[in-house]
Coordinates of C-alpha atoms and ligand atoms in Angstrom, one line a residue:
X14 CA 6.6 -21.3 -6.8
X15 CA 10.2 -22.7 -6.9
X16 CA 11.6 -23.7 -3.5
X17 CA 14.5 -21.4 -2.5
X18 CA 17.8 -23.4 -2.7
X19 CA 20.0 -24.1 0.3
X20 CA 23.4 -22.6 -0.5
X21 CA 25.1 -22.7 2.9
X22 CA 24.7 -23.4 6.6
X23 CA 24.8 -21.1 9.6
X24 CA 26.1 -22.5 12.8
X25 CA 24.5 -21.2 16.0
X26 CA 25.9 -22.1 19.4
X27 CA 23.4 -21.9 22.3
X28 CA 24.9 -23.0 25.6
X29 CA 26.1 -26.5 25.1
X30 CA 24.1 -26.9 21.9
X31 CA 25.2 -26.3 18.3
X32 CA 22.5 -25.9 15.7
X33 CA 23.1 -26.0 12.0
X34 CA 20.6 -23.7 10.2
X35 CA 20.2 -23.8 6.4
X36 CA 21.0 -20.5 4.5
X37 CA 18.6 -20.1 1.6
X38 CA 19.2 -17.9 -1.5
X39 CA 16.5 -16.3 -3.8
X40 CA 17.2 -14.9 -7.3
X41 CA 18.4 -11.6 -5.8
X42 CA 18.5 -9.6 -2.6
X43 CA 19.7 -10.8 0.9
X44 CA 20.0 -14.5 1.7
X45 CA 17.9 -15.8 4.6
X46 CA 18.7 -18.0 7.6
X47 CA 16.0 -20.7 7.8
X48 CA 15.1 -20.7 11.5
X49 CA 12.0 -22.9 11.2
X50 CA 13.5 -25.6 13.4
X51 CA 15.2 -23.3 15.9
X52 CA 12.5 -23.7 18.6
X53 CA 12.4 -27.5 18.3
X54 CA 16.2 -27.7 18.6
X55 CA 16.9 -24.9 21.2
X56 CA 13.7 -24.2 23.0
X57 CA 14.3 -20.5 21.9
X58 CA 12.4 -18.1 19.6
X59 CA 14.0 -15.5 17.4
X60 CA 13.1 -11.9 18.5
X61 CA 12.3 -9.2 15.9
X62 CA 9.2 -7.2 17.1
X63 CA 8.9 -4.9 14.0
X64 CA 10.4 -7.4 11.6
X65 CA 13.4 -5.3 10.6
X66 CA 15.4 -8.5 9.9
X67 CA 12.7 -11.1 9.2
X68 CA 11.5 -12.5 5.9
X69 CA 7.9 -13.6 6.4
X70 CA 7.6 -15.5 3.1
X71 CA 9.2 -16.0 -0.3
X72 CA 7.6 -14.2 -3.2
X73 CA 8.1 -13.8 -7.0
X74 CA 6.1 -10.6 -7.3
X75 CA 8.0 -7.5 -6.3
X76 CA 11.7 -6.8 -5.6
X77 CA 13.0 -3.8 -3.8
X78 CA 16.6 -2.9 -3.2
X79 CA 16.4 -0.1 -0.6
X80 CA 20.1 0.8 -0.7
X81 CA 20.1 1.5 -4.4
X82 CA 16.4 2.6 -4.8
X83 CA 15.2 -0.2 -7.1
X84 CA 11.6 -1.3 -7.4
X85 CA 10.6 -4.0 -9.9
X86 CA 7.5 -6.1 -10.5
X87 CA 8.2 -9.4 -12.2
X88 CA 11.6 -8.2 -13.1
X89 CA 10.4 -5.0 -14.8
X90 CA 11.6 -1.7 -13.3
X91 CA 8.9 0.7 -12.0
X92 CA 10.4 3.3 -14.4
X93 CA 9.8 1.1 -17.4
X94 CA 6.3 0.2 -16.2
X95 CA 5.2 3.8 -15.6
X96 CA 6.7 4.8 -18.9
X97 CA 5.4 2.0 -21.1
X98 CA 2.6 0.2 -19.4
X99 CA -0.9 0.8 -18.2
X100 CA -2.3 0.1 -14.7
X101 CA -4.5 -2.8 -16.0
X102 CA -1.4 -4.3 -17.7
X103 CA 0.5 -4.1 -14.4
X104 CA -2.5 -5.7 -12.7
X105 CA -2.3 -8.6 -15.1
X106 CA 1.4 -8.9 -14.5
X107 CA 0.9 -9.1 -10.7
X108 CA -1.9 -11.6 -11.0
X109 CA -0.2 -13.9 -13.6
X110 CA 3.5 -13.0 -13.1
X111 CA 3.9 -12.4 -16.8
X112 CA 3.1 -9.4 -19.0
X113 CA 0.0 -10.2 -21.3
X114 CA 0.1 -10.3 -25.0
X115 CA -2.4 -8.1 -26.8
X116 CA -5.2 -10.8 -26.8
X117 CA -4.7 -11.5 -23.1
X118 CA -4.7 -7.8 -22.3
X119 CA -7.8 -7.1 -24.3
X120 CA -9.6 -10.0 -22.6
X121 CA -8.4 -8.8 -19.2
X122 CA -9.5 -5.2 -19.8
X123 CA -12.9 -6.5 -20.9
X124 CA -13.3 -8.7 -17.9
X125 CA -12.4 -5.8 -15.5
X126 CA -14.7 -3.4 -17.3
X127 CA -17.6 -5.8 -17.0
X128 CA -17.2 -6.0 -13.2
X129 CA -17.2 -2.3 -12.5
X130 CA -20.7 -2.1 -11.1
X131 CA -21.4 -3.0 -7.5
X132 CA -24.5 -4.8 -6.1
X133 CA -27.3 -2.2 -5.8
X134 CA -27.8 -3.2 -2.2
X135 CA -24.3 -2.2 -1.3
X136 CA -25.4 1.4 -2.1
X137 CA -27.5 1.3 1.1
X138 CA -24.4 0.8 3.3
X139 CA -23.2 4.3 2.5
X140 CA -26.3 5.9 4.0
X141 CA -25.5 4.2 7.4
X142 CA -22.5 6.5 7.7
X143 CA -22.5 10.1 8.8
X144 CA -21.8 12.5 5.9
X145 CA -18.6 13.6 7.6
X146 CA -17.2 10.1 8.0
X147 CA -13.6 9.7 6.7
X148 CA -13.8 8.0 3.3
X149 CA -11.4 5.3 4.5
X150 CA -14.0 4.2 7.1
X151 CA -16.6 3.8 4.3
X152 CA -14.0 1.9 2.2
X153 CA -13.3 -0.6 5.0
X154 CA -17.1 -1.1 5.6
X155 CA -18.1 -1.5 2.0
X156 CA -15.2 -3.8 1.0
X157 CA -15.7 -6.0 4.1
X158 CA -19.4 -6.2 3.3
X159 CA -18.6 -7.5 -0.2
X160 CA -18.1 -11.0 1.4
X161 CA -21.9 -10.8 2.1
X162 CA -22.7 -10.2 -1.5
X163 CA -20.3 -12.2 -3.6
X164 CA -20.7 -15.7 -2.1
X165 CA -19.7 -17.3 -5.4
X166 CA -16.1 -16.0 -5.1
X167 CA -15.3 -16.6 -1.4
X168 CA -14.1 -20.3 -1.6
X169 CA -10.4 -19.7 -1.4
X170 CA -9.7 -23.3 -2.4
X171 CA -11.3 -22.8 -5.9
X172 CA -8.8 -21.2 -8.3
X173 CA -11.6 -19.9 -10.5
X174 CA -13.3 -18.2 -7.5
X175 CA -9.9 -16.8 -6.4
X176 CA -9.5 -15.2 -9.8
X177 CA -13.1 -13.9 -9.9
X178 CA -12.7 -12.4 -6.5
X179 CA -9.4 -10.7 -7.7
X180 CA -11.2 -9.4 -10.8
X181 CA -14.1 -8.1 -8.7
X182 CA -11.9 -6.3 -6.2
X183 CA -9.7 -4.6 -8.9
X184 CA -12.8 -3.6 -10.9
X185 CA -15.0 -2.4 -8.1
X186 CA -12.6 -0.4 -6.0
X187 CA -12.8 2.7 -8.3
X188 CA -16.6 2.6 -8.0
X189 CA -16.6 2.1 -4.2
X190 CA -13.9 4.8 -3.8
X191 CA -15.7 7.3 -6.0
X192 CA -19.0 6.7 -4.2
X193 CA -17.2 7.2 -0.8
X194 CA -16.2 10.7 -2.1
X195 CA -19.7 11.4 -3.5
X196 CA -21.4 10.4 -0.2
X197 CA -19.2 12.7 1.9
X198 CA -19.7 15.7 -0.4
X199 CA -23.5 15.1 -0.7
X200 CA -23.5 14.5 -4.4
X201 CA -25.4 11.7 -6.2
X202 CA -23.5 8.5 -7.1
X203 CA -22.3 8.3 -10.7
X204 CA -22.4 4.9 -12.3
X205 CA -19.4 3.5 -14.2
X206 CA -19.3 4.1 -17.9
X207 CA -17.8 1.1 -19.6
X208 CA -16.8 3.0 -22.7
X209 CA -14.1 4.6 -20.6
X210 CA -10.6 3.4 -19.5
X211 CA -10.0 2.4 -15.9
X212 CA -8.5 5.7 -14.7
X213 CA -10.9 7.8 -16.8
X214 CA -13.9 5.9 -15.4
X215 CA -12.7 6.6 -11.9
X216 CA -12.3 10.3 -12.5
X217 CA -15.7 10.4 -14.2
X218 CA -17.4 8.7 -11.3
X219 CA -15.7 11.0 -8.8
X220 CA -16.1 14.4 -10.5
X221 CA -19.1 14.1 -12.9
X222 CA -22.4 15.4 -11.7
X223 CA -25.9 15.0 -13.3
X224 CA -25.8 18.7 -14.2
X225 CA -22.6 18.3 -16.3
X226 CA -20.1 15.7 -17.5
X227 CA -16.6 15.9 -16.2
X228 CA -14.2 15.3 -19.1
X229 CA -10.6 14.9 -17.8
X230 CA -7.8 15.8 -20.2
X231 CA -5.8 12.8 -21.5
X232 CA -2.8 14.2 -19.6
X233 CA -4.7 14.0 -16.3
X234 CA -6.0 10.5 -17.1
X235 CA -2.5 9.3 -18.0
X236 CA -1.2 10.8 -14.7
X237 CA -3.9 9.1 -12.7
X238 CA -3.1 5.7 -14.4
X239 CA 0.7 6.2 -13.8
X240 CA 0.0 7.0 -10.1
X241 CA -2.0 3.8 -9.8
X242 CA 1.0 1.9 -11.2
X243 CA 3.3 3.5 -8.7
X244 CA 1.2 2.4 -5.8
X245 CA 0.3 -1.1 -7.0
X246 CA 2.5 -3.3 -4.9
X247 CA 5.5 -3.0 -2.6
X248 CA 6.7 -6.3 -1.2
X249 CA 5.8 -7.2 2.4
X250 CA 4.8 -3.7 3.8
X251 CA 2.6 -3.5 6.8
X252 CA -0.8 -3.6 5.0
X253 CA 0.3 -6.5 2.7
X254 CA 1.7 -8.4 5.6
X255 CA -1.7 -7.9 7.3
X256 CA -3.5 -9.3 4.2
X257 CA -1.2 -12.3 4.1
X258 CA -1.7 -13.0 7.8
X259 CA -5.5 -12.6 7.6
X260 CA -5.5 -14.8 4.5
X261 CA -3.4 -17.5 6.2
X262 CA -6.4 -18.3 8.5
X263 CA -8.5 -19.0 5.4
X264 CA -10.6 -15.8 5.7
X265 CA -12.3 -14.8 2.5
X266 CA -10.5 -12.4 0.1
X267 CA -12.9 -9.4 0.7
X268 CA -12.3 -9.6 4.5
X269 CA -8.6 -9.8 4.0
X270 CA -8.5 -6.8 1.7
X271 CA -10.6 -4.8 4.3
X272 CA -7.9 -5.6 6.8
X273 CA -5.3 -4.3 4.4
X274 CA -7.3 -1.0 4.0
X275 CA -7.5 -0.6 7.7
X276 CA -3.7 -1.0 8.1
X277 CA -2.9 1.3 5.3
X278 CA -4.9 4.1 7.0
X279 CA -2.2 4.7 9.6
X280 CA -0.1 7.9 9.2
X281 CA 3.1 5.9 9.4
X282 CA 1.9 4.0 6.2
X283 CA -0.5 5.1 3.5
X284 CA -2.1 7.7 5.7
X285 CA 1.2 9.7 5.2
X286 CA 0.0 11.2 1.9
X287 CA -2.8 13.0 3.7
X288 CA -0.4 13.9 6.5
X289 CA 2.1 15.5 4.1
X290 CA -0.4 18.0 2.8
X291 CA -1.5 18.8 6.4
X292 CA 2.2 19.2 7.3
X293 CA 2.8 21.6 4.3
X294 CA -0.2 23.6 5.3
X295 CA 1.2 23.8 8.9
X296 CA 4.6 24.9 7.7
X297 CA 2.9 27.4 5.5
X298 CA 6.0 29.3 4.3
X299 CA 9.6 28.6 3.3
X300 CA 10.8 30.8 6.1
X301 CA 9.3 28.3 8.7
X302 CA 11.1 25.3 7.3
X303 CA 14.1 25.5 9.7
X304 CA 11.8 25.6 12.7
X305 CA 9.9 22.5 11.6
X306 CA 13.1 20.6 10.7
X307 CA 14.3 21.2 14.2
X308 CA 11.0 19.9 15.6
X309 CA 11.3 16.8 13.4
X310 CA 14.7 16.0 15.0
X311 CA 13.4 16.6 18.5
X312 CA 12.7 13.3 20.2
X313 CA 10.4 15.0 22.6
X314 CA 8.3 16.5 19.8
X315 CA 5.9 14.1 18.1
X316 CA 6.2 16.1 14.9
X317 CA 7.8 14.0 12.1
X318 CA 8.7 15.0 8.6
X319 CA 5.8 13.2 6.9
X320 CA 6.6 11.7 3.5
X321 CA 10.2 11.3 4.6
X322 CA 12.0 8.1 5.6
X323 CA 11.3 4.5 4.9
X324 CA 11.9 1.1 6.5
X325 CA 13.4 -0.3 3.3
X326 CA 14.5 2.6 1.2
X327 CA 17.8 4.2 2.5
X328 CA 18.0 6.0 -0.8
X329 CA 15.5 8.1 -2.9
X330 CA 12.3 6.1 -3.3
X331 CA 12.1 5.6 -7.1
X332 CA 8.4 6.2 -6.9
X333 CA 8.9 9.7 -5.4
X334 CA 11.2 10.5 -8.4
X335 CA 8.5 9.6 -10.9
X336 CA 5.8 11.5 -8.9
X337 CA 8.0 14.6 -8.6
X338 CA 8.2 14.7 -12.4
X339 CA 4.4 14.0 -12.7
X340 CA 3.7 16.8 -10.3
X341 CA 5.2 19.3 -12.7
X342 CA 3.2 17.9 -15.6
X343 CA -0.1 17.8 -13.8
X344 CA 0.3 21.3 -12.3
X345 CA 1.1 22.7 -15.7
X346 CA -2.0 20.9 -17.2
X347 CA -4.4 22.3 -14.6
X348 CA -2.9 25.8 -14.8
X349 CA -1.3 25.7 -11.4
X350 CA 2.3 25.6 -12.6
X351 CA 3.3 27.8 -9.7
X352 CA 1.5 26.0 -6.9
X353 CA 3.2 27.3 -3.8
X354 CA 2.7 23.9 -2.2
X355 CA 5.0 22.2 -4.7
X356 CA 7.5 25.0 -4.3
X357 CA 7.4 24.6 -0.5
X358 CA 7.8 20.8 -0.8
X359 CA 10.8 21.0 -3.1
X360 CA 12.5 23.6 -0.8
X361 CA 11.7 21.4 2.2
X362 CA 13.3 18.4 0.3
X363 CA 16.3 20.4 -0.7
X364 CA 17.1 21.7 2.8
X365 CA 16.3 18.3 4.5
X366 CA 18.6 16.4 2.1
X367 CA 21.5 18.8 3.1
X368 CA 20.8 18.4 6.8
X369 CA 23.1 16.0 8.7
X370 CA 20.3 14.5 10.7
X371 CA 18.5 13.3 7.6
X372 CA 21.6 12.4 5.7
X373 CA 23.0 10.4 8.6
X374 CA 19.8 8.5 8.9
X375 CA 19.3 8.1 5.2
X376 CA 15.9 9.7 5.3
X377 CA 14.7 10.5 1.7
X378 CA 11.3 11.5 0.3
X379 CA 9.1 8.5 -0.1
X380 CA 6.0 7.7 -2.3
X381 CA 3.8 9.9 -0.1
X382 CA 5.8 13.1 -0.3
X383 CA 4.7 14.3 -3.7
X384 CA 1.6 12.2 -4.4
X385 CA -0.7 14.5 -2.4
X386 CA 0.3 17.6 -4.3
X387 CA -0.8 15.9 -7.5
X388 CA -4.0 14.6 -6.0
X389 CA -4.9 18.1 -4.7
X390 CA -4.1 19.6 -8.1
X391 CA -6.5 17.1 -9.8
X392 CA -9.2 18.1 -7.3
X393 CA -9.3 15.5 -4.6
X394 CA -9.7 16.6 -1.0
X395 CA -7.0 15.4 1.4
X396 CA -9.4 12.9 3.0
X397 CA -9.4 11.0 -0.3
X398 CA -5.6 10.7 -0.6
X399 CA -5.3 7.4 1.3
X400 CA -8.4 6.1 -0.5
X401 CA -6.5 6.6 -3.8
X402 CA -3.5 4.7 -2.4
X403 CA -5.9 1.8 -1.3
X404 CA -7.6 1.7 -4.7
X405 CA -4.3 1.2 -6.4
X406 CA -2.8 -1.2 -3.8
X407 CA -5.7 -3.5 -3.9
X408 CA -4.1 -5.4 -6.8
X409 CA -0.9 -5.8 -4.8
X410 CA -2.8 -7.1 -1.8
X411 CA -4.8 -9.6 -3.8
X412 CA -1.9 -10.7 -5.9
X413 CA 0.2 -11.4 -2.7
X414 CA -2.8 -13.1 -1.1
X415 CA -3.3 -15.3 -4.2
X416 CA 0.4 -16.2 -4.3
X417 CA 0.3 -17.2 -0.6
X418 CA -2.9 -19.3 -1.0
X419 CA -1.4 -21.1 -4.0
X420 CA 1.8 -21.9 -2.1
X421 CA 1.6 -25.6 -1.2
X422 CA 3.7 -25.0 1.9
X423 CA 1.2 -22.3 3.2
X424 CA 0.2 -22.6 6.9
X425 CA -1.6 -20.3 9.3
X426 CA 0.7 -17.5 10.5
X427 CA 1.1 -17.6 14.3
X428 CA 4.1 -15.6 15.7
X429 CA 5.3 -16.3 19.3
X430 CA 6.4 -13.8 22.0
X431 CA 8.9 -13.0 24.7
X432 CA 6.7 -13.1 27.9
X433 CA 7.7 -10.4 30.4
X434 CA 4.5 -10.3 32.5
X435 CA 3.9 -11.6 36.1
X436 CA 4.7 -15.3 36.9
X437 CA 2.0 -17.4 38.7
X438 CA 0.4 -15.7 41.8
X439 CA -2.6 -16.5 44.0
X440 CA -6.0 -14.9 43.2
X441 CA -6.6 -12.0 45.8
X442 CA -10.2 -11.4 47.0
X443 CA -11.4 -8.0 45.9
X444 CA -11.3 -6.7 49.5
X445 CA -7.5 -7.4 49.6
X446 CA -6.5 -5.4 46.4
Ligands
SDX20 C1 4.7 3.9 3.1 O1 6.8 -0.4 3.9 C2 6.5 0.1 2.8 O2 6.9 -0.3 1.7 C3 5.5 1.2 2.9 C4 5.1 2.0 1.6 C5 4.4 1.1 0.6 O3 4.4 1.3 -0.6 O4 3.6 0.2 1.1 O5 6.3 2.4 1.0 C6 4.3 3.2 1.9 O6 4.2 3.6 4.1 C7 5.7 5.0 3.0 C8 6.1 5.6 4.4 C9 5.1 6.7 4.7 N1 5.3 7.2 6.1 C10 5.8 8.4 6.3 O7 6.2 9.2 5.4 C11 5.7 8.8 7.8 C12 7.0 9.5 8.2 N2 8.1 8.4 8.2 C13 8.4 7.8 9.5 O8 7.3 7.6 10.3 C14 9.3 6.6 9.3 O9 10.3 7.0 8.4 C15 8.7 5.3 8.8 C16 7.6 4.8 9.6 C17 8.3 5.4 7.3 C18 9.8 4.2 8.9 O10 10.1 4.0 10.2 P1 11.3 3.1 10.8 O11 11.8 2.3 9.7 O12 10.8 2.4 12.0 O13 12.4 4.1 11.1 P2 12.7 4.6 12.5 O14 11.5 5.2 13.1 O15 13.5 3.6 13.2 O16 13.7 5.8 12.1 C19 15.1 5.7 12.2 C20 15.5 7.1 12.7 C21 14.9 7.5 14.1 O17 15.8 8.4 14.7 P3 16.9 7.8 15.8 O18 16.1 7.0 16.8 O19 17.8 6.9 15.0 O20 17.6 9.0 16.3 O21 15.1 8.1 11.8 C22 14.2 9.0 12.5 C23 13.7 8.2 13.7 O22 13.3 9.2 14.7 N3 13.1 9.2 11.5 C24 12.5 10.4 11.3 C25 11.6 10.2 10.3 N4 11.6 9.0 9.9 C26 12.5 8.3 10.7 N5 12.8 11.6 11.9 C27 12.0 12.7 11.5 N6 11.1 12.5 10.5 C28 10.8 11.4 9.9 N7 9.9 11.2 8.9

């Protein structure tokens, strides 16, 4: 990776000290003030508890302009990629930072296809869970356990092992995810069929039963593949930052990805796609929208408009736009063109985007607002929605992890704090407390 270039200097005066801090510039987006020497020179830390103004790394993978609503991977817009590419081609782009030629793509597809099965012993892990376990809990458990099965790809210092681990995670997530669904609905596991494409194989493992083959329409397969592309990577979001921090300690890639899955589960992050469908069910009818919008604005009410708002996007999330269009296509395809849920969601969006509270705070629909409507139309239960997000985001997590490990300047991440607790005091005997 190229070193960011110093383009200017920031002068900081702290008491009687003046500190000159380099200003670094990337290829686009905000410049950064390099504060790495701040503590050494001022005995002070920066303070940014939820990292609203902090760049944790430099990266060549994904660029977001939240003000305009731009998302690009390797310089290619998400609109171009969803229109022209396949999920596996985007996986190659994220792993190698260039689009593949035909020979490279064919080889990559063959490699991934040949890694779709999981170790037969991993099957036994599922039976340790209750049938009513949330599929995300199974995903965390099985992915974390992969480090106990694939010892030949846990040495993070071996480029070949890093690549094999990346291939294994991308290839096996659909199998692990589909089996998490099968286990919770009490149906037998369906093995991958390597004659199928990535998305088709996943749908096959999820919805086929021994009694009859599930044959998804090409339109549904294409929609699934497109949705995977839309969820592939998203710069330094909470789960990706977790994967990077876990990886900075030298933890093996499977453990790091399990930490990313755990973080994604939260309703403020990837868990929002499940929460949106639960919210729409709670609203129930268009006539109730005003009441729920008032609740969303009420600071004393924990209700939030799920699928709305974003730390970075202060404009329409470009992924939501593509998903909204896909929702129409999928609903048409499955004969649910007049799904009341989509109607309700679109009316909710229309009213919210005219409401001063949302306009003032630049709260727009995000990736999670429409995805659940599509997932439900295809046949997934709401409990599987965040699993689908994790399946697709695995390539982003592992590509960011790989980029960090391959950065020669990489060190363990270790933030500091502003201590506000008690100063030193004598230990009181228990009788005196
Ligand atoms: C994802 O980071 C990523 O890139 C994530 C992601 C990815 O691809 O990895 O894009 C995926 O996580 C999308 C986000 C999914 N989450 C949701 O849809 C949950 C609902 N959204 C909110 O919880 C919230 O918008 C967040 C968590 C997404 C962002 O929170 P921030 O940046 O901390 O924003 P904030 O809480 O400071 O909000 C600013 C203001 C506040 O009001 P004021 O204090 O200024 O009066 O906007 C309000 C908030 O109360 N607000 C909302 C709201 N989101 C923000 N009010 C009602 N409903 C909402 N959804």
